[in-house]
Coordinates of N, CA, C and O in Angstrom, one line a residue:
M1 N -27.2 -9.5 -4.8 CA -26.6 -8.3 -4.4 C -27.6 -7.1 -4.2 O -27.2 -6.0 -4.4
A2 N -28.8 -7.4 -3.9 CA -29.8 -6.4 -3.7 C -29.5 -5.4 -2.6 O -30.0 -4.3 -2.6
D3 N -28.7 -5.8 -1.6 CA -28.4 -5.0 -0.5 C -27.8 -3.7 -0.9 O -27.9 -2.6 -0.3
A4 N -27.0 -3.7 -2.0 CA -26.3 -2.5 -2.5 C -27.3 -1.3 -2.8 O -26.9 -0.2 -2.8
D5 N -28.6 -1.6 -3.0 CA -29.5 -0.6 -3.3 C -30.3 -0.1 -2.1 O -31.1 0.8 -2.2
K6 N -30.1 -0.8 -1.0 CA -30.9 -0.5 0.2 C -30.4 0.6 1.1 O -31.1 1.4 1.6
I7 N -29.1 0.7 1.3 CA -28.5 1.6 2.2 C -28.0 2.9 1.4 O -27.2 2.8 0.5
S8 N -28.5 4.0 1.8 CA -28.2 5.3 1.1 C -27.6 6.3 2.0 O -27.1 7.4 1.5
V9 N -27.6 6.1 3.3 CA -27.0 7.0 4.2 C -26.2 6.2 5.2 O -26.6 5.2 5.8
L10 N -24.9 6.6 5.5 CA -24.0 6.0 6.5 C -23.7 7.1 7.5 O -23.4 8.2 7.1
K11 N -23.7 6.7 8.8 CA -23.2 7.6 9.8 C -21.8 7.1 10.3 O -21.7 6.0 10.7
I12 N -20.9 8.0 10.1 CA -19.5 7.7 10.5 C -19.0 8.9 11.3 O -19.0 10.0 10.9
G13 N -18.5 8.5 12.5 CA -18.0 9.5 13.4 C -19.0 10.6 13.7 O -18.6 11.8 13.8
G14 N -20.2 10.3 13.8 CA -21.3 11.2 14.2 C -21.8 12.1 13.0 O -22.7 12.9 13.2
K15 N -21.3 11.9 11.8 CA -21.7 12.6 10.7 C -22.4 11.7 9.7 O -21.9 10.6 9.4
K16 N -23.5 12.2 9.1 CA -24.2 11.4 8.0 C -23.6 11.7 6.7 O -23.4 12.9 6.3
Y17 N -23.4 10.7 5.9 CA -22.9 10.8 4.5 C -23.9 10.1 3.6 O -24.4 9.0 3.8
A18 N -24.0 10.7 2.4 CA -24.8 10.1 1.3 C -23.9 9.1 0.6 O -22.8 9.3 0.3
V19 N -24.5 7.9 0.4 CA -23.9 6.8 -0.4 C -24.9 6.3 -1.4 O -26.1 6.7 -1.4
N20 N -24.5 5.5 -2.3 CA -25.4 4.9 -3.3 C -25.9 6.0 -4.3 O -27.0 6.0 -4.7
L21 N -24.9 6.9 -4.7 CA -25.3 7.9 -5.6 C -25.1 7.4 -7.0 O -24.3 6.5 -7.3
F22 N -25.7 8.1 -8.0 CA -25.5 7.8 -9.4 C -24.5 8.7 -9.9 O -24.7 9.9 -10.0
W23 N -23.3 8.2 -10.2 CA -22.1 9.0 -10.6 C -22.1 9.1 -12.1 O -22.2 8.1 -12.8
N24 N -21.9 10.4 -12.6 CA -21.7 10.6 -14.0 C -20.6 11.7 -14.2 O -20.2 12.3 -13.3
E25 N -20.3 11.8 -15.5 CA -19.3 12.8 -15.9 C -19.8 13.8 -16.9 O -20.5 13.4 -17.8
A26 N -19.6 15.1 -16.7 CA -20.0 16.1 -17.6 C -19.0 16.2 -18.7 O -17.8 16.1 -18.5
E27 N -19.5 16.5 -19.9 CA -18.7 16.6 -21.1 C -17.9 17.9 -21.0 O -16.7 18.0 -21.4
D28 N -18.5 19.0 -20.5 CA -17.9 20.3 -20.3 C -17.6 20.6 -18.9 O -18.6 20.7 -18.1
S29 N -16.4 20.6 -18.5 CA -16.0 20.8 -17.1 C -16.5 22.1 -16.5 O -16.6 22.3 -15.3
S30 N -16.8 23.1 -17.4 CA -17.3 24.4 -16.9 C -18.8 24.4 -16.6 O -19.3 25.4 -16.1
R31 N -19.4 23.3 -17.0 CA -20.9 23.2 -16.9 C -21.4 21.9 -16.1 O -22.3 21.3 -16.5
V32 N -20.7 21.6 -15.1 CA -21.0 20.4 -14.3 C -22.4 20.5 -13.7 O -23.2 19.5 -13.8
Q33 N -22.7 21.6 -13.0 CA -24.0 21.7 -12.4 C -25.1 21.7 -13.4 O -26.1 21.0 -13.1
E34 N -24.9 22.3 -14.5 CA -26.0 22.2 -15.6 C -26.2 20.8 -16.0 O -27.3 20.4 -16.2
A35 N -25.1 20.1 -16.2 CA -25.2 18.7 -16.7 C -25.9 17.8 -15.6 O -26.7 17.0 -16.0
A36 N -25.6 18.1 -14.4 CA -26.3 17.3 -13.3 C -27.8 17.6 -13.3 O -28.6 16.7 -13.2
R37 N -28.1 18.8 -13.4 CA -29.6 19.2 -13.4 C -30.3 18.5 -14.6 O -31.4 18.0 -14.5
R38 N -29.6 18.6 -15.8 CA -30.2 18.0 -17.0 C -30.4 16.5 -16.9 O -31.4 16.0 -17.2
E39 N -29.4 15.8 -16.3 CA -29.4 14.4 -16.2 C -30.5 14.0 -15.2 O -31.2 13.0 -15.4
A40 N -30.6 14.7 -14.1 CA -31.7 14.4 -13.1 C -33.0 14.6 -13.7 O -33.9 13.7 -13.5
A41 N -33.2 15.6 -14.5 CA -34.5 15.8 -15.2 C -34.8 14.7 -16.2 O -35.9 14.2 -16.3
R42 N -33.7 14.2 -16.9 CA -33.9 13.2 -17.9 C -34.2 11.8 -17.3 O -34.9 11.0 -17.8
Q43 N -33.8 11.6 -16.0 CA -34.0 10.4 -15.3 C -35.2 10.5 -14.3 O -35.1 10.0 -13.2
S44 N -36.2 11.3 -14.7 CA -37.2 11.6 -13.7 C -37.9 10.4 -13.1 O -38.3 10.5 -11.9
E45 N -38.0 9.3 -13.8 CA -38.6 8.1 -13.2 C -37.8 7.6 -12.0 O -38.4 6.9 -11.2
L46 N -36.6 7.9 -11.9 CA -35.8 7.5 -10.8 C -35.8 8.4 -9.6 O -35.2 8.2 -8.5
E47 N -36.5 9.5 -9.7 CA -36.7 10.5 -8.7 C -35.4 11.0 -8.2 O -35.2 11.2 -7.0
L48 N -34.5 11.4 -9.1 CA -33.2 11.9 -8.7 C -33.4 13.4 -8.5 O -33.5 14.2 -9.5
D49 N -33.4 13.9 -7.3 CA -33.8 15.3 -7.0 C -32.7 16.1 -6.3 O -32.9 17.2 -5.9
L50 N -31.5 15.5 -6.1 CA -30.4 16.2 -5.5 C -29.1 15.9 -6.3 O -29.0 14.8 -6.9
F51 N -28.2 16.8 -6.2 CA -26.9 16.5 -6.9 C -25.8 17.1 -6.1 O -26.0 18.0 -5.3
C52 N -24.6 16.5 -6.3 CA -23.4 17.1 -5.7 C -22.3 17.1 -6.8 O -22.4 16.3 -7.8
V53 N -21.4 18.1 -6.8 CA -20.4 18.2 -7.7 C -19.0 18.1 -7.0 O -18.9 18.4 -5.8
R54 N -18.1 17.6 -7.7 CA -16.7 17.5 -7.1 C -15.9 18.5 -7.7 O -15.8 18.7 -8.9
Q55 N -15.2 19.3 -6.9 CA -14.3 20.3 -7.3 C -13.1 19.8 -8.0 O -12.5 18.8 -7.6
G56 N -12.8 20.4 -9.2 CA -11.5 20.0 -9.9 C -11.7 18.8 -10.8 O -10.8 18.5 -11.5
V57 N -12.9 18.2 -10.9 CA -13.1 17.1 -11.8 C -14.5 17.4 -12.5 O -15.3 18.1 -11.9
S58 N -14.8 16.7 -13.6 CA -16.0 16.9 -14.3 C -17.1 15.9 -13.8 O -17.9 15.5 -14.6
Q59 N -17.1 15.6 -12.6 CA -18.0 14.5 -12.1 C -19.0 15.0 -11.2 O -18.8 16.0 -10.4
Y60 N -20.2 14.4 -11.2 CA -21.3 14.8 -10.3 C -22.0 13.5 -9.9 O -22.0 12.5 -10.6
G61 N -22.6 13.6 -8.7 CA -23.4 12.5 -8.2 C -24.8 12.9 -8.0 O -25.1 14.0 -7.6
L62 N -25.8 12.0 -8.4 CA -27.2 12.3 -8.2 C -27.8 11.5 -7.1 O -27.5 10.3 -7.0
G63 N -28.6 12.1 -6.2 CA -29.2 11.4 -5.1 C -30.7 11.6 -5.1 O -31.3 12.3 -5.9
R64 N -31.3 11.0 -4.0 CA -32.7 11.0 -3.9 C -33.1 11.3 -2.5 O -32.7 10.6 -1.5
K65 N -34.0 12.3 -2.3 CA -34.5 12.6 -1.0 C -35.3 11.5 -0.4 O -35.1 11.2 0.8
R66 N -36.0 10.7 -1.2 CA -36.8 9.6 -0.6 C -36.0 8.5 0.0 O -36.5 7.7 0.7
L67 N -34.7 8.5 -0.4 CA -33.8 7.5 0.2 C -33.0 8.0 1.4 O -32.1 7.4 1.9
G68 N -33.3 9.3 1.8 CA -32.6 9.8 3.0 C -31.6 10.9 2.7 O -31.0 11.5 3.6
H69 N -31.3 11.1 1.4 CA -30.3 12.1 1.0 C -30.9 13.5 1.3 O -32.1 13.6 1.2
S70 N -30.1 14.4 1.7 CA -30.6 15.8 2.0 C -29.7 16.8 1.5 O -28.5 16.6 1.3
K71 N -30.2 18.0 1.3 CA -29.4 19.1 0.8 C -28.3 19.4 1.9 O -28.6 19.4 3.1
G72 N -27.1 19.6 1.4 CA -26.0 19.9 2.3 C -25.3 18.6 2.8 O -24.3 18.7 3.5
M73 N -25.9 17.4 2.6 CA -25.3 16.2 3.1 C -24.1 15.9 2.3 O -24.1 15.9 1.1
A74 N -23.0 15.6 2.9 CA -21.7 15.3 2.2 C -21.8 13.9 1.6 O -22.4 13.0 2.1
S75 N -21.2 13.8 0.4 CA -21.1 12.5 -0.3 C -19.9 11.8 0.3 O -18.7 12.3 0.3
L76 N -20.0 10.5 0.7 CA -18.9 9.8 1.3 C -17.9 9.5 0.1 O -16.7 9.7 0.3
A77 N -18.4 9.1 -1.0 CA -17.5 8.8 -2.1 C -16.7 10.0 -2.6 O -15.5 10.0 -2.8
G78 N -17.4 11.2 -2.6 CA -16.7 12.4 -3.0 C -15.6 12.8 -2.0 O -14.5 13.2 -2.4
H79 N -16.0 12.7 -0.7 CA -15.0 13.0 0.4 C -13.8 12.1 0.3 O -12.6 12.5 0.3
M80 N -14.0 10.8 0.1 CA -12.9 9.8 0.1 C -12.0 10.0 -1.2 O -10.8 10.0 -1.1
A81 N -12.7 10.2 -2.3 CA -11.9 10.4 -3.6 C -11.1 11.7 -3.5 O -10.0 11.7 -4.0
D82 N -11.6 12.7 -3.0 CA -10.9 14.0 -2.8 C -9.8 13.9 -1.8 O -8.8 14.6 -1.9
S83 N -9.9 13.0 -0.8 CA -8.9 12.8 0.2 C -7.7 12.1 -0.3 O -6.6 12.3 0.2
R84 N -7.9 11.2 -1.3 CA -6.9 10.3 -1.8 C -6.9 10.3 -3.3 O -7.5 9.4 -3.9
P85 N -6.3 11.3 -4.0 CA -6.3 11.3 -5.5 C -5.6 10.1 -6.0 O -4.8 9.5 -5.3
G86 N -5.9 9.8 -7.2 CA -5.2 8.6 -7.9 C -6.1 7.6 -8.3 O -7.3 7.8 -8.7
S87 N -5.6 6.3 -8.3 CA -6.4 5.1 -8.6 C -6.3 4.1 -7.5 O -5.2 3.6 -7.3
W88 N -7.4 3.9 -6.8 CA -7.4 3.0 -5.7 C -8.7 2.3 -5.5 O -9.7 2.8 -6.1
L89 N -8.7 1.2 -4.8 CA -9.9 0.4 -4.6 C -9.9 0.1 -3.1 O -8.9 -0.3 -2.5
G90 N -11.1 0.2 -2.6 CA -11.3 -0.1 -1.1 C -12.6 -0.7 -0.8 O -13.6 -0.5 -1.4
V91 N -12.5 -1.6 0.2 CA -13.7 -2.1 0.9 C -13.5 -1.9 2.4 O -12.4 -2.1 2.9
F92 N -14.4 -1.3 3.0 CA -14.3 -0.8 4.4 C -15.4 -1.4 5.2 O -16.6 -1.4 4.8
S93 N -15.1 -1.8 6.4 CA -16.1 -2.3 7.3 C -16.8 -1.1 7.9 O -16.2 -0.1 8.4
V94 N -18.2 -1.1 7.8 CA -19.0 -0.1 8.4 C -20.1 -0.8 9.2 O -20.3 -2.0 9.2
D95 N -20.9 0.0 10.0 CA -21.9 -0.6 10.9 C -22.9 -1.5 10.1 O -23.3 -2.5 10.7
D96 N -23.2 -1.1 8.9 CA -24.2 -1.8 8.2 C -23.7 -2.9 7.3 O -24.4 -3.6 6.5
G97 N -22.3 -3.1 7.3 CA -21.7 -4.2 6.5 C -20.4 -3.7 5.9 O -19.5 -3.4 6.7
Y98 N -20.3 -3.7 4.6 CA -19.1 -3.3 3.9 C -19.3 -2.3 2.8 O -20.2 -2.5 2.0
Y99 N -18.6 -1.2 2.8 CA -18.7 -0.1 1.9 C -17.6 -0.3 0.8 O -16.4 -0.5 1.2
I100 N -17.9 -0.3 -0.5 CA -17.0 -0.5 -1.6 C -16.9 0.8 -2.4 O -18.0 1.4 -2.8
L101 N -15.7 1.2 -2.6 CA -15.5 2.4 -3.5 C -14.2 2.2 -4.4 O -13.2 1.7 -3.9
A102 N -14.3 2.5 -5.6 CA -13.2 2.5 -6.6 C -13.0 3.9 -7.2 O -14.0 4.5 -7.6
V103 N -11.8 4.3 -7.2 CA -11.4 5.6 -7.8 C -10.4 5.3 -8.9 O -9.3 4.8 -8.6
R104 N -10.6 5.7 -10.1 CA -9.7 5.6 -11.2 C -9.4 6.9 -11.8 O -10.2 7.7 -12.2
D105 N -8.1 7.3 -11.7 CA -7.6 8.6 -12.2 C -8.5 9.7 -11.6 O -9.0 10.6 -12.3
N106 N -8.7 9.7 -10.3 CA -9.5 10.7 -9.5 C -11.0 10.7 -9.8 O -11.7 11.5 -9.2
E107 N -11.5 9.8 -10.6 CA -12.9 9.7 -10.9 C -13.5 8.5 -10.1 O -13.0 7.4 -10.2
I108 N -14.6 8.7 -9.5 CA -15.4 7.6 -8.8 C -16.0 6.7 -9.9 O -16.7 7.2 -10.8
L109 N -15.8 5.4 -9.7 CA -16.4 4.5 -10.7 C -17.9 4.3 -10.2 O -18.1 4.0 -9.1
G110 N -18.7 4.5 -11.2 CA -20.2 4.5 -10.9 C -20.8 3.3 -10.3 O -21.8 3.3 -9.7
E111 N -20.1 2.1 -10.6 CA -20.7 0.9 -10.0 C -20.3 0.7 -8.6 O -20.7 -0.3 -8.0
T112 N -19.6 1.6 -8.0 CA -19.2 1.5 -6.6 C -19.9 2.6 -5.8 O -21.0 3.0 -6.2
D113 N -19.5 2.9 -4.6 CA -20.2 3.8 -3.7 C -21.4 3.1 -3.2 O -22.5 3.6 -3.1
R114 N -21.2 1.8 -2.8 CA -22.3 0.9 -2.4 C -22.0 0.2 -1.1 O -20.8 0.0 -0.7
V115 N -23.0 -0.1 -0.3 CA -22.9 -0.8 0.9 C -23.5 -2.2 0.8 O -24.6 -2.3 0.2
F116 N -22.8 -3.2 1.2 CA -23.3 -4.6 1.1 C -23.3 -5.1 2.6 O -22.4 -5.1 3.3
S117 N -24.5 -5.6 2.9 CA -24.6 -6.2 4.3 C -24.0 -7.6 4.4 O -23.6 -8.0 5.5
D118 N -23.9 -8.3 3.3 CA -23.4 -9.6 3.3 C -21.9 -9.6 2.9 O -21.5 -9.1 1.8
E119 N -21.1 -10.3 3.7 CA -19.6 -10.3 3.4 C -19.3 -11.0 2.1 O -18.4 -10.5 1.4
L120 N -20.0 -12.0 1.8 CA -19.7 -12.7 0.5 C -20.0 -11.9 -0.7 O -19.3 -11.8 -1.6
D121 N -21.1 -11.1 -0.6 CA -21.5 -10.2 -1.7 C -20.4 -9.1 -1.9 O -20.0 -8.8 -3.0
A122 N -20.0 -8.6 -0.7 CA -19.0 -7.5 -0.8 C -17.7 -8.1 -1.3 O -17.0 -7.4 -2.2
R123 N -17.3 -9.2 -0.9 CA -16.0 -9.8 -1.4 C -16.1 -10.1 -2.9 O -15.2 -9.8 -3.6
T124 N -17.2 -10.6 -3.3 CA -17.4 -10.9 -4.8 C -17.3 -9.7 -5.6 O -16.5 -9.6 -6.6
Q125 N -18.0 -8.6 -5.2 CA -17.9 -7.3 -5.9 C -16.5 -6.8 -5.9 O -16.0 -6.3 -6.9
F126 N -15.8 -6.8 -4.7 CA -14.5 -6.3 -4.6 C -13.5 -7.0 -5.4 O -12.7 -6.4 -6.1
E127 N -13.6 -8.4 -5.4 CA -12.7 -9.2 -6.2 C -12.9 -8.9 -7.7 O -11.9 -9.0 -8.5
E128 N -14.1 -8.7 -8.1 CA -14.3 -8.3 -9.5 C -13.6 -7.1 -9.9 O -13.0 -7.0 -11.0
F129 N -13.6 -6.1 -9.1 CA -12.9 -4.8 -9.4 C -11.4 -5.0 -9.3 O -10.7 -4.3 -10.0
L130 N -10.9 -5.9 -8.5 CA -9.5 -6.2 -8.4 C -8.9 -6.6 -9.8 O -7.8 -6.3 -10.1
T131 N -9.7 -7.3 -10.6 CA -9.3 -7.8 -11.9 C -9.3 -6.7 -13.0 O -8.9 -6.9 -14.1
R132 N -9.9 -5.5 -12.6 CA -10.0 -4.4 -13.6 C -8.8 -3.5 -13.6 O -9.0 -2.3 -13.3
G133 N -7.7 -4.0 -14.0 CA -6.5 -3.1 -14.2 C -5.7 -2.9 -12.9 O -6.0 -3.6 -11.9
E134 N -4.8 -2.0 -13.0 CA -3.9 -1.8 -11.9 C -4.5 -0.7 -10.9 O -5.1 0.2 -11.3
W135 N -4.2 -1.0 -9.6 CA -4.6 0.0 -8.6 C -3.4 0.4 -7.8 O -2.6 -0.5 -7.4
S136 N -3.2 1.7 -7.6 CA -2.0 2.1 -6.9 C -2.1 1.7 -5.4 O -1.0 1.5 -4.8
E137 N -3.3 1.7 -4.9 CA -3.5 1.3 -3.5 C -4.8 0.4 -3.4 O -5.7 0.7 -4.1
I138 N -4.7 -0.5 -2.5 CA -5.9 -1.4 -2.2 C -6.1 -1.4 -0.7 O -5.2 -1.5 0.1
Y139 N -7.3 -1.2 -0.3 CA -7.7 -1.1 1.1 C -8.8 -2.2 1.4 O -9.7 -2.3 0.7
A140 N -8.5 -3.0 2.5 CA -9.5 -4.0 2.9 C -9.2 -4.3 4.3 O -8.1 -4.3 4.8
P141 N -10.3 -4.7 5.1 CA -10.1 -5.1 6.5 C -9.2 -6.4 6.5 O -9.4 -7.3 5.6
A142 N -8.4 -6.5 7.5 CA -7.5 -7.7 7.6 C -8.4 -9.0 7.7 O -7.9 -10.0 7.2
S143 N -9.6 -8.9 8.2 CA -10.5 -10.1 8.3 C -10.8 -10.7 7.0 O -11.2 -11.8 6.9
L144 N -10.7 -9.9 5.9 CA -11.0 -10.4 4.5 C -9.9 -11.1 3.9 O -10.0 -11.7 2.8
S145 N -8.7 -10.9 4.5 CA -7.5 -11.6 3.9 C -7.2 -11.4 2.4 O -7.1 -12.3 1.7
I146 N -7.2 -10.1 2.0 CA -7.0 -9.7 0.6 C -5.5 -9.4 0.5 O -4.9 -8.5 1.1
D147 N -4.8 -10.2 -0.3 CA -3.3 -10.0 -0.5 C -3.0 -8.6 -1.0 O -3.6 -8.1 -1.9
G148 N -2.0 -8.0 -0.3 CA -1.5 -6.7 -0.7 C -2.4 -5.5 -0.3 O -2.1 -4.4 -0.6
A149 N -3.5 -5.8 0.4 CA -4.4 -4.7 0.9 C -3.9 -4.1 2.2 O -3.4 -4.8 3.1
Q150 N -4.1 -2.8 2.3 CA -3.8 -2.1 3.6 C -5.1 -2.1 4.4 O -6.2 -1.9 3.9
D151 N -4.9 -2.4 5.7 CA -6.0 -2.4 6.6 C -6.1 -1.0 7.2 O -5.3 -0.7 8.0
Q152 N -7.1 -0.3 6.8 CA -7.3 1.0 7.3 C -8.8 1.2 7.6 O -9.6 1.0 6.7
S153 N -9.1 1.8 8.7 CA -10.6 2.0 9.0 C -11.1 3.2 8.2 O -10.3 4.1 7.8
I154 N -12.4 3.2 7.9 CA -13.0 4.2 7.2 C -12.9 5.6 7.9 O -12.7 6.6 7.3
E155 N -12.9 5.5 9.3 CA -12.8 6.7 10.1 C -11.4 7.4 9.9 O -11.3 8.6 9.7
T156 N -10.4 6.5 9.9 CA -9.0 7.1 9.6 C -8.9 7.6 8.2 O -8.3 8.7 8.0
F157 N -9.5 6.9 7.3 CA -9.4 7.3 5.9 C -10.0 8.7 5.7 O -9.5 9.5 5.0
I158 N -11.2 8.9 6.2 CA -11.9 10.2 6.0 C -11.4 11.3 6.9 O -11.8 12.5 6.8
A159 N -10.5 11.0 7.9 CA -10.1 12.0 8.8 C -9.3 13.1 8.1 O -9.4 14.3 8.6
S160 N -8.7 12.8 7.0 CA -8.0 13.8 6.3 C -9.0 14.4 5.2 O -9.8 13.6 4.7
G161 N -8.8 15.6 4.9 CA -9.7 16.1 3.8 C -11.0 16.7 4.4 O -11.3 16.5 5.6
R162 N -11.7 17.4 3.5 CA -12.9 18.1 3.9 C -14.1 17.5 3.0 O -13.9 17.4 1.8
P163 N -15.2 17.2 3.6 CA -16.3 16.6 2.8 C -16.9 17.7 1.9 O -16.8 18.8 2.2

């Protein structure tokens, strides 16, 4: 599953989004930016030099310029999680393969926000998350034949909400 570490920027509908972020939660919701800066400094060997914060939750994502992330670039996971609050799991077909995201109680699960170029790797990762509790909604392309999943394109999914 090494592909999940290779793709860090996705272009969807003409807009570039950061993916493959390191997601964390701040202990103090009033100091999320401070927690993000502190964690980036603590993980200096990973060259985490950018961060994003999500409004209304104590969560932040850390990115890397060397992987193509840039200041002001929207986070795809953040945009999607903010567009659909709750607990849901999705695998979406993208140009580079399959994008997987899991949101539990409005928080992005850190092991997701990844792109897999291989369908089998994506399916394996997705099915592992299916077994991790209840999901209010499940999204997957019809081609993957996932029981109970809604087939919704990523473009339609992100059309609502603001990045």
